[in-house]
Amino acid sequence: MTDAQPARYRLGYVPGAWDMFHIGHLNIIRRARENCERLVVGVVTDEALFAAKGKYPMVPLEERMEIVRALAMVDDVVVDFSSDKREVWERVRFDVLFKGDDWKGTPKGERLEAAMESVGVTVFYFPYTAHTSSTVLRRVLGG
């Protein structure tokens, strides 16, 4: 973000597993930061990831949080306990939630949009980095 271009939003939130941190993760965090004055990154718990995906992350929660916390563009890091983002909104009070566009137009994306609309939050999608994902990395590593 340059001084000439004001941020679109005051407080942004970007949740994720951030497992096996890769360029796709960096891209979404970078893009989120360009669109808000302050950025909070949520790191989803191992248990919530297992409930959502049926598998645990390769990297434990505390280590994933430390990796994200080390990024200069991140203002704060919080634990994200639930797939219901209204729970974390109660603690953080963000006005925009950023997601990859692999969620856009899907049932889970529509549920997210409805939940966020109920508390006055915008959902903003960024292009998903299709060639790199933790799922692909896990497959390559045999995990």
mmCIF file of C-alpha atoms in Angstrom:
data_model
loop_
_atom_site.group_PDB
_atom_site.id
_atom_site.type_symbol
_atom_site.label_atom_id
_atom_site.label_comp_id
_atom_site.label_asym_id
_atom_site.label_seq_id
_atom_site.Cartn_x
_atom_site.Cartn_y
_atom_site.Cartn_z
ATOM 1 C CA MET A 1 0.000 0.000 0.000
ATOM 2 C CA THR A 2 1.284 3.469 -0.817
ATOM 3 C CA ASP A 3 0.616 6.711 1.045
ATOM 4 C CA ALA A 4 -1.416 7.940 -1.926
ATOM 5 C CA GLN A 5 -3.828 5.012 -1.792
ATOM 6 C CA PRO A 6 -5.869 4.729 1.416
ATOM 7 C CA ALA A 7 -6.847 1.289 2.669
ATOM 8 C CA ARG A 8 -10.349 0.139 1.790
ATOM 9 C CA TYR A 9 -11.073 -1.198 5.263
ATOM 10 C CA ARG A 10 -10.103 -0.306 8.816
ATOM 11 C CA LEU A 11 -9.596 -3.751 10.376
ATOM 12 C CA GLY A 12 -9.152 -6.841 8.256
ATOM 13 C CA TYR A 13 -9.187 -10.476 9.291
ATOM 14 C CA VAL A 14 -7.820 -13.426 7.362
ATOM 15 C CA PRO A 15 -8.321 -16.893 8.836
ATOM 16 C CA GLY A 16 -6.444 -19.985 7.780
ATOM 17 C CA ALA A 17 -4.680 -23.153 8.746
ATOM 18 C CA TRP A 18 -1.355 -21.769 7.476
ATOM 19 C CA ASP A 19 -0.067 -25.349 7.523
ATOM 20 C CA MET A 20 3.240 -25.830 5.694
ATOM 21 C CA PHE A 21 3.374 -22.087 4.982
ATOM 22 C CA HIS A 22 3.856 -21.424 1.252
ATOM 23 C CA ILE A 23 3.608 -18.717 -1.415
ATOM 24 C CA GLY A 24 -0.193 -18.965 -1.624
ATOM 25 C CA HIS A 25 -0.402 -18.140 2.082
ATOM 26 C CA LEU A 26 1.996 -15.241 1.677
ATOM 27 C CA ASN A 27 0.014 -13.927 -1.302
ATOM 28 C CA ILE A 28 -3.323 -13.821 0.525
ATOM 29 C CA ILE A 29 -1.821 -12.188 3.630
ATOM 30 C CA ARG A 30 0.023 -9.631 1.491
ATOM 31 C CA ARG A 31 -3.122 -8.800 -0.500
ATOM 32 C CA ALA A 32 -5.208 -8.577 2.664
ATOM 33 C CA ARG A 33 -2.727 -6.148 4.222
ATOM 34 C CA GLU A 34 -2.858 -3.931 1.125
ATOM 35 C CA ASN A 35 -6.608 -3.534 1.636
ATOM 36 C CA CYS A 36 -6.827 -2.630 5.322
ATOM 37 C CA GLU A 37 -5.254 -0.306 7.846
ATOM 38 C CA ARG A 38 -4.655 -3.117 10.346
ATOM 39 C CA LEU A 39 -4.558 -6.868 9.728
ATOM 40 C CA VAL A 40 -5.349 -9.638 12.172
ATOM 41 C CA VAL A 41 -4.570 -13.193 11.098
ATOM 42 C CA GLY A 42 -6.492 -16.085 12.603
ATOM 43 C CA VAL A 43 -4.765 -19.442 12.964
ATOM 44 C CA VAL A 44 -7.269 -22.287 13.105
ATOM 45 C CA THR A 45 -6.767 -24.836 15.895
ATOM 46 C CA ASP A 46 -5.677 -28.391 15.182
ATOM 47 C CA GLU A 47 -9.030 -29.655 16.496
ATOM 48 C CA ALA A 48 -11.099 -27.302 14.322
ATOM 49 C CA LEU A 49 -9.061 -28.330 11.280
ATOM 50 C CA PHE A 50 -9.646 -31.991 12.058
ATOM 51 C CA ALA A 51 -13.375 -31.348 12.442
ATOM 52 C CA ALA A 52 -13.479 -29.535 9.075
ATOM 53 C CA LYS A 53 -11.088 -31.658 7.005
ATOM 54 C CA GLY A 54 -10.794 -34.998 8.792
ATOM 55 C CA LYS A 55 -7.042 -34.605 9.270
ATOM 56 C CA TYR A 56 -4.704 -32.773 11.576
ATOM 57 C CA PRO A 57 -2.216 -30.183 10.277
ATOM 58 C CA MET A 58 1.393 -31.234 9.762
ATOM 59 C CA VAL A 59 2.649 -28.227 11.772
ATOM 60 C CA PRO A 60 1.306 -27.702 15.340
ATOM 61 C CA LEU A 61 -0.774 -24.626 16.214
ATOM 62 C CA GLU A 62 1.909 -22.773 18.226
ATOM 63 C CA GLU A 63 4.455 -23.133 15.424
ATOM 64 C CA ARG A 64 1.949 -21.989 12.770
ATOM 65 C CA MET A 65 1.148 -18.953 14.921
ATOM 66 C CA GLU A 66 4.844 -18.122 15.337
ATOM 67 C CA ILE A 67 5.436 -18.277 11.570
ATOM 68 C CA VAL A 68 2.527 -15.905 10.862
ATOM 69 C CA ARG A 69 3.481 -13.607 13.766
ATOM 70 C CA ALA A 70 6.958 -13.175 12.208
ATOM 71 C CA LEU A 71 5.500 -11.416 9.144
ATOM 72 C CA ALA A 72 5.950 -7.635 9.377
ATOM 73 C CA MET A 73 2.668 -7.033 7.518
ATOM 74 C CA VAL A 74 0.658 -8.782 10.265
ATOM 75 C CA ASP A 75 -0.527 -6.572 13.140
ATOM 76 C CA ASP A 76 -1.886 -9.317 15.372
ATOM 77 C CA VAL A 77 -2.382 -13.087 15.429
ATOM 78 C CA VAL A 78 -5.276 -14.831 17.184
ATOM 79 C CA VAL A 79 -6.362 -18.422 17.667
ATOM 80 C CA ASP A 80 -9.434 -19.275 15.593
ATOM 81 C CA PHE A 81 -11.415 -21.983 17.384
ATOM 82 C CA SER A 82 -14.441 -22.396 15.132
ATOM 83 C CA SER A 83 -15.675 -22.615 11.547
ATOM 84 C CA ASP A 84 -18.310 -20.056 12.605
ATOM 85 C CA LYS A 85 -16.404 -16.811 12.061
ATOM 86 C CA ARG A 86 -18.925 -14.873 14.158
ATOM 87 C CA GLU A 87 -17.149 -16.403 17.168
ATOM 88 C CA VAL A 88 -13.839 -14.761 16.294
ATOM 89 C CA TRP A 89 -15.639 -11.584 15.192
ATOM 90 C CA GLU A 90 -16.975 -11.263 18.772
ATOM 91 C CA ARG A 91 -13.353 -11.041 19.968
ATOM 92 C CA VAL A 92 -11.721 -9.086 17.125
ATOM 93 C CA ARG A 93 -14.529 -6.902 15.646
ATOM 94 C CA PHE A 94 -13.074 -6.782 12.129
ATOM 95 C CA ASP A 95 -15.010 -5.118 9.309
ATOM 96 C CA VAL A 96 -13.750 -7.298 6.444
ATOM 97 C CA LEU A 97 -12.852 -10.976 6.215
ATOM 98 C CA PHE A 98 -10.479 -12.047 3.438
ATOM 99 C CA LYS A 99 -10.598 -15.494 1.800
ATOM 100 C CA GLY A 100 -9.239 -17.195 -1.281
ATOM 101 C CA ASP A 101 -11.668 -17.326 -4.189
ATOM 102 C CA ASP A 102 -11.737 -21.130 -4.045
ATOM 103 C CA TRP A 103 -14.533 -20.480 -1.486
ATOM 104 C CA LYS A 104 -16.501 -18.098 -3.724
ATOM 105 C CA GLY A 105 -19.798 -19.510 -4.993
ATOM 106 C CA THR A 106 -19.498 -22.681 -2.901
ATOM 107 C CA PRO A 107 -21.878 -23.749 -0.119
ATOM 108 C CA LYS A 108 -19.215 -23.016 2.516
ATOM 109 C CA GLY A 109 -18.564 -19.597 0.977
ATOM 110 C CA GLU A 110 -22.266 -18.805 0.924
ATOM 111 C CA ARG A 111 -22.570 -19.816 4.602
ATOM 112 C CA LEU A 112 -19.582 -17.613 5.432
ATOM 113 C CA GLU A 113 -21.044 -14.653 3.539
ATOM 114 C CA ALA A 114 -24.424 -15.032 5.285
ATOM 115 C CA ALA A 115 -22.792 -15.287 8.728
ATOM 116 C CA MET A 116 -20.607 -12.242 8.107
ATOM 117 C CA GLU A 117 -23.486 -10.231 6.637
ATOM 118 C CA SER A 118 -25.420 -10.856 9.867
ATOM 119 C CA VAL A 119 -22.777 -8.841 11.766
ATOM 120 C CA GLY A 120 -22.129 -6.241 9.047
ATOM 121 C CA VAL A 121 -18.832 -7.690 7.772
ATOM 122 C CA THR A 122 -17.782 -7.759 4.120
ATOM 123 C CA VAL A 123 -16.257 -10.939 2.676
ATOM 124 C CA PHE A 124 -13.539 -10.057 0.163
ATOM 125 C CA TYR A 125 -12.096 -12.774 -2.097
ATOM 126 C CA PHE A 126 -8.602 -12.937 -3.579
ATOM 127 C CA PRO A 127 -7.385 -15.225 -6.364
ATOM 128 C CA TYR A 128 -6.419 -18.640 -5.022
ATOM 129 C CA THR A 129 -2.867 -19.782 -5.805
ATOM 130 C CA ALA A 130 -3.906 -23.034 -7.486
ATOM 131 C CA HIS A 131 -0.430 -24.396 -8.257
ATOM 132 C CA THR A 132 0.603 -24.427 -4.582
ATOM 133 C CA SER A 133 -1.452 -25.656 -1.667
ATOM 134 C CA SER A 134 -0.902 -27.442 1.609
ATOM 135 C CA THR A 135 -3.010 -30.313 0.263
ATOM 136 C CA VAL A 136 -0.627 -30.707 -2.698
ATOM 137 C CA LEU A 137 2.410 -30.424 -0.408
ATOM 138 C CA ARG A 138 0.941 -33.027 1.959
ATOM 139 C CA ARG A 139 0.358 -35.405 -0.969
ATOM 140 C CA VAL A 140 3.943 -34.964 -2.202
ATOM 141 C CA LEU A 141 5.294 -35.551 1.303
ATOM 142 C CA GLY A 142 3.106 -38.603 1.773
ATOM 143 C CA GLY A 143 1.184 -37.112 4.719
#
